[in-house]
mmCIF file of C-alpha atoms in Angstrom:
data_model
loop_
_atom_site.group_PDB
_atom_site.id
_atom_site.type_symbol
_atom_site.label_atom_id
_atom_site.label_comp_id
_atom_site.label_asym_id
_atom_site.label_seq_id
_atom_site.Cartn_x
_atom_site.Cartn_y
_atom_site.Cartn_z
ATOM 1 C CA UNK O 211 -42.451 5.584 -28.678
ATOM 2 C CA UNK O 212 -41.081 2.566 -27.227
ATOM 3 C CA UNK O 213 -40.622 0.396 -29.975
ATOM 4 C CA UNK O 214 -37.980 -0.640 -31.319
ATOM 5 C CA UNK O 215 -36.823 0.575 -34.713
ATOM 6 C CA UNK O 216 -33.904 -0.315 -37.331
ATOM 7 C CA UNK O 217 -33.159 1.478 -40.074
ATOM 8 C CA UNK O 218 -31.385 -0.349 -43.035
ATOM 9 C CA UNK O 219 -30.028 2.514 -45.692
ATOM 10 C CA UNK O 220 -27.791 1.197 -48.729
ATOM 11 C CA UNK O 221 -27.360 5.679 -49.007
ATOM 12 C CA UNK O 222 -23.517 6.281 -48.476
ATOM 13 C CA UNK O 223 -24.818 9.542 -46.159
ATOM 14 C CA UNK O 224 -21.930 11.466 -46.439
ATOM 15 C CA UNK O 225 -22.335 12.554 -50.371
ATOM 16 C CA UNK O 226 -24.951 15.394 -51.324
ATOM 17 C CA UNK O 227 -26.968 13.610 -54.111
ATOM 18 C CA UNK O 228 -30.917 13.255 -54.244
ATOM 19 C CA UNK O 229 -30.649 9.528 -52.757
ATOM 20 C CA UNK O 230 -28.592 10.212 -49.617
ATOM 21 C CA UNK O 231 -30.371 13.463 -48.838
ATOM 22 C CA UNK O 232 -33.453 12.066 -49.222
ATOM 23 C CA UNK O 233 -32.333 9.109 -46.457
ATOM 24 C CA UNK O 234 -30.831 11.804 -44.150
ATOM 25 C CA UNK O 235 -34.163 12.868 -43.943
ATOM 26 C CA UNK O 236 -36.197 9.828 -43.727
ATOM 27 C CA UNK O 237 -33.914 8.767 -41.045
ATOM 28 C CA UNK O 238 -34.881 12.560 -38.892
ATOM 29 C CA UNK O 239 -38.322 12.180 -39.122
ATOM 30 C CA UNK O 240 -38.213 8.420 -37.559
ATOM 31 C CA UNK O 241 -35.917 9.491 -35.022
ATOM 32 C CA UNK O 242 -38.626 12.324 -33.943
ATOM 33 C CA UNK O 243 -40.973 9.542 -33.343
ATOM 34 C CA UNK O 244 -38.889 6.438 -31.951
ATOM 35 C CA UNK O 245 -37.215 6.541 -28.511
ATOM 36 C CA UNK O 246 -34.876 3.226 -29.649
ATOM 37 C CA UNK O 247 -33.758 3.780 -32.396
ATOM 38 C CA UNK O 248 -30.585 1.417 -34.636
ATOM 39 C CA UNK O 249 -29.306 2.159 -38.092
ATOM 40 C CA UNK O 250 -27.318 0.050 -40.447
ATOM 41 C CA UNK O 251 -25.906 2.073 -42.978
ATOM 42 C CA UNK O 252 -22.469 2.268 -45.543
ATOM 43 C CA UNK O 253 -19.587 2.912 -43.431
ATOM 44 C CA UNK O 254 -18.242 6.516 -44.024
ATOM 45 C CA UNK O 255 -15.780 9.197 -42.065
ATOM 46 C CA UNK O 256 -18.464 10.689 -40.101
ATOM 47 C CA UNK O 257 -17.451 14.241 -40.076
ATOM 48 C CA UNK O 258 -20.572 16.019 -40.102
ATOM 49 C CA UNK O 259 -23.976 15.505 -37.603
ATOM 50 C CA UNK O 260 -25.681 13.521 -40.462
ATOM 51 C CA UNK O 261 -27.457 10.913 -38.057
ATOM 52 C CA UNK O 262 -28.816 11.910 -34.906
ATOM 53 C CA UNK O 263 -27.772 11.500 -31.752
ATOM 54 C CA UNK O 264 -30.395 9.009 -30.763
ATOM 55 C CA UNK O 265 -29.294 6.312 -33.232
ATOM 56 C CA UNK O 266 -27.211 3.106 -32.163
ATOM 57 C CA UNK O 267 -25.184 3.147 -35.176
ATOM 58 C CA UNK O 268 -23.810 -0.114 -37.040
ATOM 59 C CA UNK O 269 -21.753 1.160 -39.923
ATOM 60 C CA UNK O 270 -21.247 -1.411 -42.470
ATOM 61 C CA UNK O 271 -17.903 -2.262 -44.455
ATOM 62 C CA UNK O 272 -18.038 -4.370 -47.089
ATOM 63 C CA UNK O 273 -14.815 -5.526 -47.437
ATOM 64 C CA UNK O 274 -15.760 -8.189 -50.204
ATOM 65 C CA UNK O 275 -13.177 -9.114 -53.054
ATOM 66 C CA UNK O 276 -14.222 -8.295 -56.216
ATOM 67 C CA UNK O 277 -14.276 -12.269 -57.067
ATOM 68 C CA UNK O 278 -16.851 -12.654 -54.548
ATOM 69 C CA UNK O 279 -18.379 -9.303 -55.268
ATOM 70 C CA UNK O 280 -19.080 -10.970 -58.855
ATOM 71 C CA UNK O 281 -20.198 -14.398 -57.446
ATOM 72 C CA UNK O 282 -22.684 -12.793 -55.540
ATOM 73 C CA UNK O 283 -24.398 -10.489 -57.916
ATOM 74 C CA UNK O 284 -25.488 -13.437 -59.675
ATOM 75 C CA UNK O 285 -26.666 -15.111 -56.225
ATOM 76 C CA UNK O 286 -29.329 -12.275 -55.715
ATOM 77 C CA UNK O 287 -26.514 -10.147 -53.565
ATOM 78 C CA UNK O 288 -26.319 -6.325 -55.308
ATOM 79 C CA UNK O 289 -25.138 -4.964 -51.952
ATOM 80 C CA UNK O 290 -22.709 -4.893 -49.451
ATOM 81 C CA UNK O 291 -25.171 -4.661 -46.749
ATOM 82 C CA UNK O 292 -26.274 -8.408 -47.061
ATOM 83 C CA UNK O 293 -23.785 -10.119 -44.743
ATOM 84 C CA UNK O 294 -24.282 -7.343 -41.536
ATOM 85 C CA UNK O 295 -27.574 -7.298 -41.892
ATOM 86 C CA UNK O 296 -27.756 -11.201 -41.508
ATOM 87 C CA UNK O 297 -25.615 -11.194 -38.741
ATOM 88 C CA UNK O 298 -26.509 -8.318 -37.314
ATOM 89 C CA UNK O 299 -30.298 -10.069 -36.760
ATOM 90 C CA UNK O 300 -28.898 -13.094 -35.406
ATOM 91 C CA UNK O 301 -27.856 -11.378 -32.522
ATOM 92 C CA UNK O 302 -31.026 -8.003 -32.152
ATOM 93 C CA UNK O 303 -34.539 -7.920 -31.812
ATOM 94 C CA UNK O 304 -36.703 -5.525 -33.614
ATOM 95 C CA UNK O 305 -39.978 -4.407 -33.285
ATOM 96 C CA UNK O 306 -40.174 -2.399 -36.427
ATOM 97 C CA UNK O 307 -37.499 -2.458 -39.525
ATOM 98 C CA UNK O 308 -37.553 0.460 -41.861
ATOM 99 C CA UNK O 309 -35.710 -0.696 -45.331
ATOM 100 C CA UNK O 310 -34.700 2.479 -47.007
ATOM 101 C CA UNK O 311 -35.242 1.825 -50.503
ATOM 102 C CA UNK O 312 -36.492 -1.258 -52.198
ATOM 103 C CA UNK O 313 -32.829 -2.826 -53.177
ATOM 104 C CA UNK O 314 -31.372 -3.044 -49.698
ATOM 105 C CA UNK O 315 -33.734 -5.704 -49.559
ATOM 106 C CA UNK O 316 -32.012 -7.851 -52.600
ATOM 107 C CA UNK O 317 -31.853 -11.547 -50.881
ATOM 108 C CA UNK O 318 -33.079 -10.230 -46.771
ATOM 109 C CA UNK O 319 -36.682 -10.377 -47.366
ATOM 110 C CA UNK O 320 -37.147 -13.741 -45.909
ATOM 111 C CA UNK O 321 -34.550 -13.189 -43.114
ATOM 112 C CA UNK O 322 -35.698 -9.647 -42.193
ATOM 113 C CA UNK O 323 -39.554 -11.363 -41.942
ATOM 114 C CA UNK O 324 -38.319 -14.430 -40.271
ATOM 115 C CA UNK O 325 -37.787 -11.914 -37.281
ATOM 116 C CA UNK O 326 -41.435 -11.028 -36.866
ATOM 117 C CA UNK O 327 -41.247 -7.888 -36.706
ATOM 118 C CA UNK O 328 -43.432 -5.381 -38.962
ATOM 119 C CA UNK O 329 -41.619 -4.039 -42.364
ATOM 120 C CA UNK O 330 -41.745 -0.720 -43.704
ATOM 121 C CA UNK O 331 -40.302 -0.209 -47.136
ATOM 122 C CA UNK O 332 -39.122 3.259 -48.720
ATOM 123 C CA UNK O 333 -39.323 3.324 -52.503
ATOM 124 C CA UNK O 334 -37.507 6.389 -53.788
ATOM 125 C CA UNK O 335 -38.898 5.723 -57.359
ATOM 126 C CA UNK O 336 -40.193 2.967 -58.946
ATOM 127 C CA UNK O 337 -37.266 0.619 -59.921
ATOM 128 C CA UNK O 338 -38.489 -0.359 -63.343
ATOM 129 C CA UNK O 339 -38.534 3.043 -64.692
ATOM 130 C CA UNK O 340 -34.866 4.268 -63.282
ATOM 131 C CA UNK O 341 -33.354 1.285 -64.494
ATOM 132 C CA UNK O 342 -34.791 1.675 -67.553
ATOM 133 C CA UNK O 343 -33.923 5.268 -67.905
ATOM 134 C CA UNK O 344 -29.959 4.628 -66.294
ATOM 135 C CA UNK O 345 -29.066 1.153 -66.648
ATOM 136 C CA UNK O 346 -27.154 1.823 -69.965
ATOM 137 C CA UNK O 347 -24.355 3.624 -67.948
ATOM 138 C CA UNK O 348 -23.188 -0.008 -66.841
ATOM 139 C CA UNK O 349 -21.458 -2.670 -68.503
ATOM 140 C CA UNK O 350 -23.942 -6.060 -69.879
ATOM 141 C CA UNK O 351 -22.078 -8.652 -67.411
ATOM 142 C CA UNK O 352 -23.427 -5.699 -63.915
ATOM 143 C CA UNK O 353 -26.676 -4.507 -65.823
ATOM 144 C CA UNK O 354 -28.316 -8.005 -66.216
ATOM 145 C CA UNK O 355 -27.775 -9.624 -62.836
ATOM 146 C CA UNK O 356 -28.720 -6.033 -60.927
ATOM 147 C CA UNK O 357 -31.685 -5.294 -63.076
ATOM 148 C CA UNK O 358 -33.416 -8.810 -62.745
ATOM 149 C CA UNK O 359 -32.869 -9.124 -58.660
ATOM 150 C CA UNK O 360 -33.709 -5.071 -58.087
ATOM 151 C CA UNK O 361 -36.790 -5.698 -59.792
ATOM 152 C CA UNK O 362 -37.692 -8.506 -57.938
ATOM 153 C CA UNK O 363 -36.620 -7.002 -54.628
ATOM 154 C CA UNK O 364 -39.061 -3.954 -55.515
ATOM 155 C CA UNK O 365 -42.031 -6.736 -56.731
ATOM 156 C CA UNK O 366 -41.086 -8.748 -53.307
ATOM 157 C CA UNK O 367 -40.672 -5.726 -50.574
ATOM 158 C CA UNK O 368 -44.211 -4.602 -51.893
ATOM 159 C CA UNK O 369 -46.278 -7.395 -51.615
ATOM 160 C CA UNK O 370 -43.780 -8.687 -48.238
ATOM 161 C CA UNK O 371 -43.865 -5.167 -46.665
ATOM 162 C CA UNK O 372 -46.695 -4.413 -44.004
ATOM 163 C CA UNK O 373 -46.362 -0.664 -44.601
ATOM 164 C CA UNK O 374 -44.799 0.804 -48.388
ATOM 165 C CA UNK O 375 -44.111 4.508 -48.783
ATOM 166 C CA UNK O 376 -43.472 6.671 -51.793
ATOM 167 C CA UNK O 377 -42.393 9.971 -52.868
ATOM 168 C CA UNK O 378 -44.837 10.623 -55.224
ATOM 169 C CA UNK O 379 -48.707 9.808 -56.047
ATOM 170 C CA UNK O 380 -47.668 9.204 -59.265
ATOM 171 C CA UNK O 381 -45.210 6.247 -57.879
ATOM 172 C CA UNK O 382 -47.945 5.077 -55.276
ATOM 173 C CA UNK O 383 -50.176 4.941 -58.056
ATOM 174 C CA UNK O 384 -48.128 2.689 -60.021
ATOM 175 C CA UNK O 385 -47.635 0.224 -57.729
ATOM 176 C CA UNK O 386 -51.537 0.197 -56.781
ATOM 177 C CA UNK O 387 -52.144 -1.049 -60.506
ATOM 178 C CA UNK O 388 -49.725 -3.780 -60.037
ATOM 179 C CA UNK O 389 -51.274 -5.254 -56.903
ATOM 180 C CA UNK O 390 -54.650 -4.514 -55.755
ATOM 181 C CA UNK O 391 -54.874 -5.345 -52.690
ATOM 182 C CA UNK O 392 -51.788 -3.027 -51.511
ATOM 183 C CA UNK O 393 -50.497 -1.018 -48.086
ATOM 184 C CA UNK O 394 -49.282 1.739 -50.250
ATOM 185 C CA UNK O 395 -48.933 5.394 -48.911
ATOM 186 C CA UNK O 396 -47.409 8.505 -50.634
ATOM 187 C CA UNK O 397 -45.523 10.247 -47.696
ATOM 188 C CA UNK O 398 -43.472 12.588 -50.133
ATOM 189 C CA UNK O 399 -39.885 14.071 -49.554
ATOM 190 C CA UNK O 400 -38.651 17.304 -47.366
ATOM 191 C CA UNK O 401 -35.519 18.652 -46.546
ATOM 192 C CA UNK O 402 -33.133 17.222 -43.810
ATOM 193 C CA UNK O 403 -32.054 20.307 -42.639
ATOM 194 C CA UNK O 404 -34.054 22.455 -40.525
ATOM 195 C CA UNK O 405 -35.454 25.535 -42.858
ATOM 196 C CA UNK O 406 -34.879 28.616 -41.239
ATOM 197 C CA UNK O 407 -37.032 31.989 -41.449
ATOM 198 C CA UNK O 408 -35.131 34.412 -43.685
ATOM 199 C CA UNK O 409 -35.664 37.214 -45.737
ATOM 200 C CA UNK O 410 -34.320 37.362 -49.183
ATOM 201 C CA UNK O 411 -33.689 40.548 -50.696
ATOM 202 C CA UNK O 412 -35.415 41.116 -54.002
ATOM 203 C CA UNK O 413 -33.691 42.320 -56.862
ATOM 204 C CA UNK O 414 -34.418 43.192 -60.491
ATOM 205 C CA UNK O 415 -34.144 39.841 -62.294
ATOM 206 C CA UNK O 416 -31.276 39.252 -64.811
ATOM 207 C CA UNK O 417 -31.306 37.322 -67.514
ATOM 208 C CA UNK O 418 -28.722 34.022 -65.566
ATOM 209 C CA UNK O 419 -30.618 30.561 -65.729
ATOM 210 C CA UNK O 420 -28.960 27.628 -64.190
ATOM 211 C CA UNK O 421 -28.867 23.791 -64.102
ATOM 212 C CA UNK O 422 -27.650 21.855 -61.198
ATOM 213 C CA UNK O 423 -27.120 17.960 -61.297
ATOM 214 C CA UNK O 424 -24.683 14.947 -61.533
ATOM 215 C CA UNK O 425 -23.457 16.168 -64.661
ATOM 216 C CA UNK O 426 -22.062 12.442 -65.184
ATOM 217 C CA UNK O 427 -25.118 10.526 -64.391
ATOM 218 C CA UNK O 428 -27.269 9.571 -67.457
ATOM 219 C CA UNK O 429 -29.824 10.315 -66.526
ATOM 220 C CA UNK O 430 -28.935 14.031 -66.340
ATOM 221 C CA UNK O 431 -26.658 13.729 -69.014
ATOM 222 C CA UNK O 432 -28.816 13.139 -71.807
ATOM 223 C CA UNK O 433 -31.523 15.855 -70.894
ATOM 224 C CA UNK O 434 -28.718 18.425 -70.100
ATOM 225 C CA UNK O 435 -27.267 17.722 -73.437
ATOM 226 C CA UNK O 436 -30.387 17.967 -75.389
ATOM 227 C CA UNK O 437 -31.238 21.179 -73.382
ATOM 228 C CA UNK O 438 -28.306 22.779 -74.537
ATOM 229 C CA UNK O 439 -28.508 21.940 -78.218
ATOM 230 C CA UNK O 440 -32.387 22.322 -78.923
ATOM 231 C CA UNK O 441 -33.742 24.826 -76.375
ATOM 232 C CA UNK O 442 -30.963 27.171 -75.547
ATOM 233 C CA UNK O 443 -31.343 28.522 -78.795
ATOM 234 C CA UNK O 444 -35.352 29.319 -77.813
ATOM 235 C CA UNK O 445 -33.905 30.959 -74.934
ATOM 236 C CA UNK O 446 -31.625 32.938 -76.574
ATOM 237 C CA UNK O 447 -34.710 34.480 -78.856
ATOM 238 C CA UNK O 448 -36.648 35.526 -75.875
ATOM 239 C CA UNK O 449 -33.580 36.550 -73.932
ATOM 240 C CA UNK O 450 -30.330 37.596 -76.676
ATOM 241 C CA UNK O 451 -28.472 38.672 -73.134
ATOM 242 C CA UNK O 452 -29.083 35.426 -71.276
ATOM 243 C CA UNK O 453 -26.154 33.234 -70.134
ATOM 244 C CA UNK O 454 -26.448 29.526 -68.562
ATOM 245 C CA UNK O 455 -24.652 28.208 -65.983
ATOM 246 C CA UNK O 456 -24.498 24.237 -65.415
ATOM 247 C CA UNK O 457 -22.520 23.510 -62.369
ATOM 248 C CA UNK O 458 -22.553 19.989 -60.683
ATOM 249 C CA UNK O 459 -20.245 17.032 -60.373
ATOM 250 C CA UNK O 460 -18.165 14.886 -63.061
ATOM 251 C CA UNK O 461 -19.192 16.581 -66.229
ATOM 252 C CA UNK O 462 -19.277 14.257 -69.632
ATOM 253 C CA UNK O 463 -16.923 15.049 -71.857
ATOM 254 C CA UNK O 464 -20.405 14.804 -73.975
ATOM 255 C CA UNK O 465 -21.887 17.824 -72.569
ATOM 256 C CA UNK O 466 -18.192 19.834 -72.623
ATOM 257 C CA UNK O 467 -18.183 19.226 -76.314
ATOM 258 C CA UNK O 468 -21.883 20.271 -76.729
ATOM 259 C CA UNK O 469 -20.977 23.334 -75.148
ATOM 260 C CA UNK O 470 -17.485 24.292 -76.930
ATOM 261 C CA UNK O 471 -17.690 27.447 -78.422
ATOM 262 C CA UNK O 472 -21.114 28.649 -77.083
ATOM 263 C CA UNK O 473 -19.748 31.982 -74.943
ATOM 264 C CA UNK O 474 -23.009 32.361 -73.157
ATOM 265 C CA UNK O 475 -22.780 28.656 -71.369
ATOM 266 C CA UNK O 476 -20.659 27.931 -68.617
ATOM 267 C CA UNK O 477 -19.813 24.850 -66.666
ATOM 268 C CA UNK O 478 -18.634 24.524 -63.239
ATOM 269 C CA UNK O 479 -17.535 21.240 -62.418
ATOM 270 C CA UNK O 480 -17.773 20.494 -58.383
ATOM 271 C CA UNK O 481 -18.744 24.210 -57.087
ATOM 272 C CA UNK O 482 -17.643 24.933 -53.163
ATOM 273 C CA UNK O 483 -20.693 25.935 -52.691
ATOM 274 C CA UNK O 484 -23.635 25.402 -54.477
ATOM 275 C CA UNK O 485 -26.254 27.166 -52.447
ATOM 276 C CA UNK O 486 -24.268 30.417 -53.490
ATOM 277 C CA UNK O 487 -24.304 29.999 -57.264
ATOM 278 C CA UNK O 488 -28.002 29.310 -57.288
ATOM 279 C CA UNK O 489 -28.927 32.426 -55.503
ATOM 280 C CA UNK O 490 -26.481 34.344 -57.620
ATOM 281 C CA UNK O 491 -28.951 33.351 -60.692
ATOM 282 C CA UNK O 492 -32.123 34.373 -61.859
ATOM 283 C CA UNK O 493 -33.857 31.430 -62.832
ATOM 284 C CA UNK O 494 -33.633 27.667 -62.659
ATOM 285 C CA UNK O 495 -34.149 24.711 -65.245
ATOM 286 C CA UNK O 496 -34.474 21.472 -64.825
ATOM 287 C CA UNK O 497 -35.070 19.388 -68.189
ATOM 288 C CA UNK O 498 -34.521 15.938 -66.628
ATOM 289 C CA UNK O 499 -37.328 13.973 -68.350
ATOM 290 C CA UNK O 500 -36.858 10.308 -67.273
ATOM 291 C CA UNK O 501 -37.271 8.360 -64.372
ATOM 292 C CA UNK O 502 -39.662 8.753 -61.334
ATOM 293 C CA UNK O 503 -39.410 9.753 -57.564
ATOM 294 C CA UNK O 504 -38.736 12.933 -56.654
ATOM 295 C CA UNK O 505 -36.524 15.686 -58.358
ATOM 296 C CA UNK O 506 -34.519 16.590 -55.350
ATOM 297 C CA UNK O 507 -31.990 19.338 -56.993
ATOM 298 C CA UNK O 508 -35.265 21.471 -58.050
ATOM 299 C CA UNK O 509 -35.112 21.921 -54.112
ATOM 300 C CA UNK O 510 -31.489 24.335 -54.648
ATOM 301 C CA UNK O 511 -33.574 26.747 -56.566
ATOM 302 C CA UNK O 512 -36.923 27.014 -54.264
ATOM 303 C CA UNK O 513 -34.560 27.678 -50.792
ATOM 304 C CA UNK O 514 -33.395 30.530 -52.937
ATOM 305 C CA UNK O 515 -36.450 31.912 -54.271
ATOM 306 C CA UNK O 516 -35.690 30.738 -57.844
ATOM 307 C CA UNK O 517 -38.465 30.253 -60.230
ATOM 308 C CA UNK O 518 -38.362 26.994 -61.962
ATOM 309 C CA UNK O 519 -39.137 26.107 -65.579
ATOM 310 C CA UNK O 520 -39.007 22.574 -65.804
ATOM 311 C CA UNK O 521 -39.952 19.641 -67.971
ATOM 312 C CA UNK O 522 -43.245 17.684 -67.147
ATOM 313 C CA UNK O 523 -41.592 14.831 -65.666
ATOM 314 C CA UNK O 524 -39.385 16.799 -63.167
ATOM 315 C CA UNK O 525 -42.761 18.376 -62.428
ATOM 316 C CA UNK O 526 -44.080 15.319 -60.296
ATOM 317 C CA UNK O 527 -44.736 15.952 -56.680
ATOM 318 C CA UNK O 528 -43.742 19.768 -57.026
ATOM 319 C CA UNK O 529 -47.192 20.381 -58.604
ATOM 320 C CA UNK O 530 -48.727 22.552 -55.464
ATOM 321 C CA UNK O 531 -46.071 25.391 -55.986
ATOM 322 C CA UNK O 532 -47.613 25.920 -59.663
ATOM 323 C CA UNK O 533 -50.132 27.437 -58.162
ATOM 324 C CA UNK O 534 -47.886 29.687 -56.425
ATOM 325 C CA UNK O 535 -45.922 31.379 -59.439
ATOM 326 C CA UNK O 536 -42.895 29.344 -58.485
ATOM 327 C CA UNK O 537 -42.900 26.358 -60.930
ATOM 328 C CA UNK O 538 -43.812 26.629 -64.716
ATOM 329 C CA UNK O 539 -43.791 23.004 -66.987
ATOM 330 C CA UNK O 540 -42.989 21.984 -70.618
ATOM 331 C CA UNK O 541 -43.266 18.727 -72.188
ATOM 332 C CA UNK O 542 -41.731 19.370 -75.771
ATOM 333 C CA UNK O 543 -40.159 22.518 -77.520
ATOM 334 C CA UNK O 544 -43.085 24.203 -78.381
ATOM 335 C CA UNK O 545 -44.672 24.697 -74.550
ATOM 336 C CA UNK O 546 -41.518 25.187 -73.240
ATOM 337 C CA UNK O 547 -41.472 28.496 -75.317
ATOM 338 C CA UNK O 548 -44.526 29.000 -73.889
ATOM 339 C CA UNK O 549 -43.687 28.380 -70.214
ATOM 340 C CA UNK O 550 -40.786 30.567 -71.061
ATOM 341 C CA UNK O 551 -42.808 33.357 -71.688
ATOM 342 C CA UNK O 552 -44.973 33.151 -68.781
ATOM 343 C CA UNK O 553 -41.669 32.652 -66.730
ATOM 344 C CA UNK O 554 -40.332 35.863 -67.495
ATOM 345 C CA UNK O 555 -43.853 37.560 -67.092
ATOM 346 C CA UNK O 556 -44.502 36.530 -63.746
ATOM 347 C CA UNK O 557 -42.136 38.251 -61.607
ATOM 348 C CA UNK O 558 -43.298 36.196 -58.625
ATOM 349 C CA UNK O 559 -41.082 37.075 -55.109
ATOM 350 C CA UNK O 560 -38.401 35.609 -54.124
ATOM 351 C CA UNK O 561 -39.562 35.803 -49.980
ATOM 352 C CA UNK O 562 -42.889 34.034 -51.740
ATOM 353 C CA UNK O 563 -41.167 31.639 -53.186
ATOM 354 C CA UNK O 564 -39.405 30.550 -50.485
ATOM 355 C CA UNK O 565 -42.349 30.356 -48.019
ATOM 356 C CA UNK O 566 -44.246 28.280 -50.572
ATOM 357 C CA UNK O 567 -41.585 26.059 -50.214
ATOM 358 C CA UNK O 568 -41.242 25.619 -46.332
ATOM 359 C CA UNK O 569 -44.463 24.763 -46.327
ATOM 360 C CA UNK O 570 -44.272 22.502 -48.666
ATOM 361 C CA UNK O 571 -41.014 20.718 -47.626
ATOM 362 C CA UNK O 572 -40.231 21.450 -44.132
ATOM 363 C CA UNK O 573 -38.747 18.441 -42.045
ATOM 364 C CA UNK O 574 -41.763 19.301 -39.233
ATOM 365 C CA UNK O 575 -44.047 18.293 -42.120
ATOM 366 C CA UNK O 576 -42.781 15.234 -43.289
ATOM 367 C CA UNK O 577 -42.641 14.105 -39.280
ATOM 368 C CA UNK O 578 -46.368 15.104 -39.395
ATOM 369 C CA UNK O 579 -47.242 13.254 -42.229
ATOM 370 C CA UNK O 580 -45.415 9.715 -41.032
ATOM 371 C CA UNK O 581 -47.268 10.299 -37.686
ATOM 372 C CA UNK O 582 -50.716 10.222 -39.512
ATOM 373 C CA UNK O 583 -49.804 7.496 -41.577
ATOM 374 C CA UNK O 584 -48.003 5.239 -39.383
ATOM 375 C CA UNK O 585 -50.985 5.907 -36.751
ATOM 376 C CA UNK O 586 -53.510 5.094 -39.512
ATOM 377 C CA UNK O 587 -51.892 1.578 -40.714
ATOM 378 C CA UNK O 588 -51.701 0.834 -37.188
ATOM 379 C CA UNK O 589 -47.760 0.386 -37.049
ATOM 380 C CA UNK O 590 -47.940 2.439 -34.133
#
């Protein structure tokens, strides 16, 4: 398509968390569909293809002191993105500007519209439940200034944006009972990578579960934590040969203690290769329950043909593959027992697994599904 399209990602695109996968792909499926393509993004040592080739690419350093850093929190100014983005509009014309979550657009709302072009905004969750549900991981004098203007970015970018997308329904939903009269679509989330055909072998299951996450982040902390010292022991009853593994980055000293002395827990702090402990388990938990968007590690375990037992809110936007034998939910102690059981009964495939989650997450289908929306809001 011939018009032209910027990006504007506050992801750093070179770390393997939910966020900066999640952009990687986002930034894919629009470069499918634009010819002319620009991207303003975190500068980083670009050592692996994560941008295609397509993209003009304006890496941004923010090379702020931490005096002016401070000044201009309070200003409205959570990013380092502000100052090249103002410039960097001074100078380009756009016919389209994607903003890549609703943050990035702390204090550029007015500048970004002052360009006339139309505005697409990419809410990865919505803002007033993740701060909520992480916010106490920073200190008072960070927490107040960034919580007050990333709200009101997310308020602004939805009622400024021509065009807002979501991850979920559940998010999209949200934000249609704040405001009416709306351009809200749920596009959903997909891989980055291509997903290849493969065959994977099937084996007798064991009795290995495993949790994956930023074992430093609160919001995984907490849930992590209260897995391991309420439900483990439910697992245990079912399964007396069962083991855990928790592998992921920065682990809590929190979650080491809560696992001293428990022989059939293990943590791995920072594994080479992730993708290789998953499919060396048998099943896969995730017990975050806070927050919105879209659970992105619950991905690790589908490409491998894990089954996934998983709390309710972790559940949200993974709800076809129920249907499928791949995903089983809990809300509280007693159902997880429950989805437990029906866990271990099911025996569903690995291969079946994994094809019920190419189709559901495939990079070709998230393309698709921006075509039909894009087509039917008349952006293109």
């Amino acid at each position: 398509m011939k018009n032209r399209l910027l990006i504007i990602t506050c992801h750093k695109l070179d770390e393997n968390n939910g966020g900066a996968n999640a952009s990687k792909a986002f930034i894919r499926c629009f470069a499918a569909l634009f010819d002319d393509c620009s991207l303003i993004y975190p500068e980083f040592e670009e050592t692996m293809p994560y941008i295609p080739s397509k993209y003009k690419r304006y890496p941004c350093h923010d090379s702020r002191s931490k005096v002016r850093k401070a000044i201009d929190m309070y200003r409205g100014v959570v990013g380092g993105l502000y100052y090249c983005v103002r410039a960097h509009l001074r100078e380009h014309q756009y016919d389209i500007i994607v903003v890549d979550h609703s943050a990035t657009s702390t204090a550029l709302l007015r500048t970004i519209r002052q360009t006339g072009a139309k505005l697409i905004t990419i809410h990865h969750n919505v803002e007033r439940d993740y701060l909520r549900d992480n916010g106490k991981e920073r200190p008072l004098t960070y927490r107040i200034p960034y919580t007050y203007f990333a709200k009101k970015a997310e308020r602004d970018s939805l009622r400024c944006s021509d065009l807002n997308l979501t991850l979920t329904e559940q998010d999209a939903e949200v934000f249609r009972c704040w405001y009416a009269d709306l351009c809200v679509r749920h596009w959903g989330t997909f891989q980055w990578q291509p997903i290849k055909d493969k065959t994977l072998e099937e084996r007798t299951p064991g009795q290995t579960f495993i949790i994956t996450g930023s074992l430093g982040f609160l919001q995984s902390l907490l849930p992590i934590t209260e897995f391991v010292r309420s439900y483990w022991p439910l697992v245990r009853k079912v399964c007396p040969q069962a083991r855990l593994l928790i592998a992921g980055r920065n682990p809590h000293r929190k979650l080491m203690q809560a696992c001293t002395g428990q022989g059939d827990i293990s943590i791995i702090p920072s594994p080479d290769n992730m993708d290789t402990l998953v499919e060396q388990a048998d099943y896969y938990i995730c017990p975050i329950n806070a927050g919105s968007g879209l659970k992105l590690r619950i991905m690790d375990a589908l490409k491998q043909g894990l089954p996934v037992v998983c709390h309710q809110v972790s559940a949200t936007g993974y709800e076809p593959l129920a249907e499928s034998g791949a995903l089983f939910v809990y809300r509280d102690e007693g159902t997880f027992s429950e989805a437990l059981r029906q866990l271990l009964a099911a025996r569903t495939k690995r291969q079946d697994i994994y094809q019920a989650y190419k189709a559901l997450f495939s990079p070709e289908g998230g393309t698709a599904r921006l075509r039909t929306i894009l087509t039917e809001e008349n952006i293109i």
